[in-house]
Amino acid sequence: MVSNNYDIETLAGEIEQILAEQPHVANLLKAFGPMFLEKSRWLMDVQNYTKTFPVDEVQYLGGIPLIQQCQLFLPDDPWKSAGLSVAEAIRQGLPHFAGDMAGLTRQIAEGTVDCFTLVNSSTAPEESQLADRAQTFEIEPMALQLFLRFLTRFMLSKRAQDMAAELAPLTWNKGYCPVCGSFPQLAIIKEQGQRWLQCGDCSHEWKFPRLTCPYCDHEDPENTNYLFVEGKKEDTAFTCSKCRKYLITSNRSANLQQAHAGLIALSLAHLDLILQDKGFLPMAECEWNSFGASSGG
Ligand SMILES: [Zn+2]
Ligand SMILES: [Zn+2]
């Protein structure tokens, strides 16, 4: 069974180890490592609160993700603790937003900011709306945008975790996430060479055929569509000749230890540079692969 509950100390140790061994991702790790830790800690804290939804199996088999089948976010969800946790992670990782996060933390704690309302009124807000809202809270629009993005991911991850047992026996044939509909951020090759796609938004993982492009369903068994980069043989990238997207792929079949997908993806950020240099685009954009827009290294 898939679980997002990583032992916090193990995760902290892995972050320290990557910091020591891969100085080229140190800036990214310092920026987003606190987010991984806070999310794991928060998911542990709220593990006794669970909400599941009935899945329409016909729709599901037809490729309709949960997020389009029902209202995934509920007012009763632990929004306050999630908001405080996200603000704390941003404060630690991105010190230039520390002042903004202190202000937001105070308003969440006092109850003047309700995170459920904030997220639900802010799905893909216009730039001007975001700026107005940020002004109300007396914080930078960039800080608010980052806060909302991570808060959404925290709650999506919670929902994916709640629903994991219900989804496990069902068939999902698509390259996008059955929970939140996002394209994968990473693929992990596990036992028997099975490819597991990893959602960067809700942390759900699902099995997908190894030679098929998750983005456009193009199947190309003739070509070797895995790009191997010098150095570590277990880290590669799937590339699609049709849609020109790539998917960073890590082979963990020899190492059965549970791995934190976000941490693996971040530690392979140098591959994103190589692939984008070759003219490919990521299937899912994130903080460290949308160059020019990222705040890390
Ligand atoms: Zn997802
Ligand atoms: Zn493709």
Coordinates of C-alpha atoms in Angstrom, one line a residue, residues 11 15 25-39 89-90 92-97 146 149-150 153-154 185 260 262-263 266 269 286-290 293-297:
L11 CA 13.5 11.9 5.8
I15 CA 17.9 15.4 3.1
V25 CA 21.1 20.8 -5.4
A26 CA 21.9 22.4 -2.0
N27 CA 20.0 25.6 -2.8
L28 CA 16.9 23.7 -3.9
L29 CA 17.0 21.4 -0.9
K30 CA 17.3 24.3 1.5
A31 CA 14.4 26.0 -0.2
F32 CA 12.1 23.0 -0.4
G33 CA 13.4 20.4 2.0
P34 CA 11.4 22.1 4.9
M35 CA 8.3 21.7 2.7
F36 CA 8.8 17.9 2.4
L37 CA 9.4 17.6 6.2
E38 CA 6.5 19.8 7.2
K39 CA 4.1 18.0 4.8
A89 CA 7.8 25.6 5.7
I90 CA 8.0 28.7 3.5
Q92 CA 12.2 28.2 6.9
G93 CA 13.0 27.5 3.2
L94 CA 12.5 30.9 1.7
P95 CA 13.7 33.5 4.2
H96 CA 12.8 36.4 2.0
F97 CA 9.2 35.5 2.6
L146 CA 3.4 30.0 -3.3
R149 CA 0.0 26.3 -4.3
F150 CA 1.6 24.4 -1.4
R153 CA -0.8 20.2 -2.5
F154 CA -1.0 19.5 1.2
Q185 CA 6.5 14.7 -12.0
H260 CA 10.3 10.0 -1.1
G262 CA 9.6 14.6 -4.2
L263 CA 13.1 14.3 -2.8
L266 CA 14.5 17.4 -6.7
A269 CA 17.1 18.5 -11.1
C286 CA 7.4 22.4 -10.7
E287 CA 9.5 24.8 -8.7
W288 CA 12.8 23.4 -10.0
N289 CA 12.1 22.6 -13.6
S290 CA 10.4 25.8 -14.9
A293 CA 10.4 31.1 -12.6
S294 CA 11.9 29.1 -9.8
S295 CA 13.1 30.7 -6.6
G296 CA 15.7 28.1 -5.8
G297 CA 19.2 27.4 -7.3

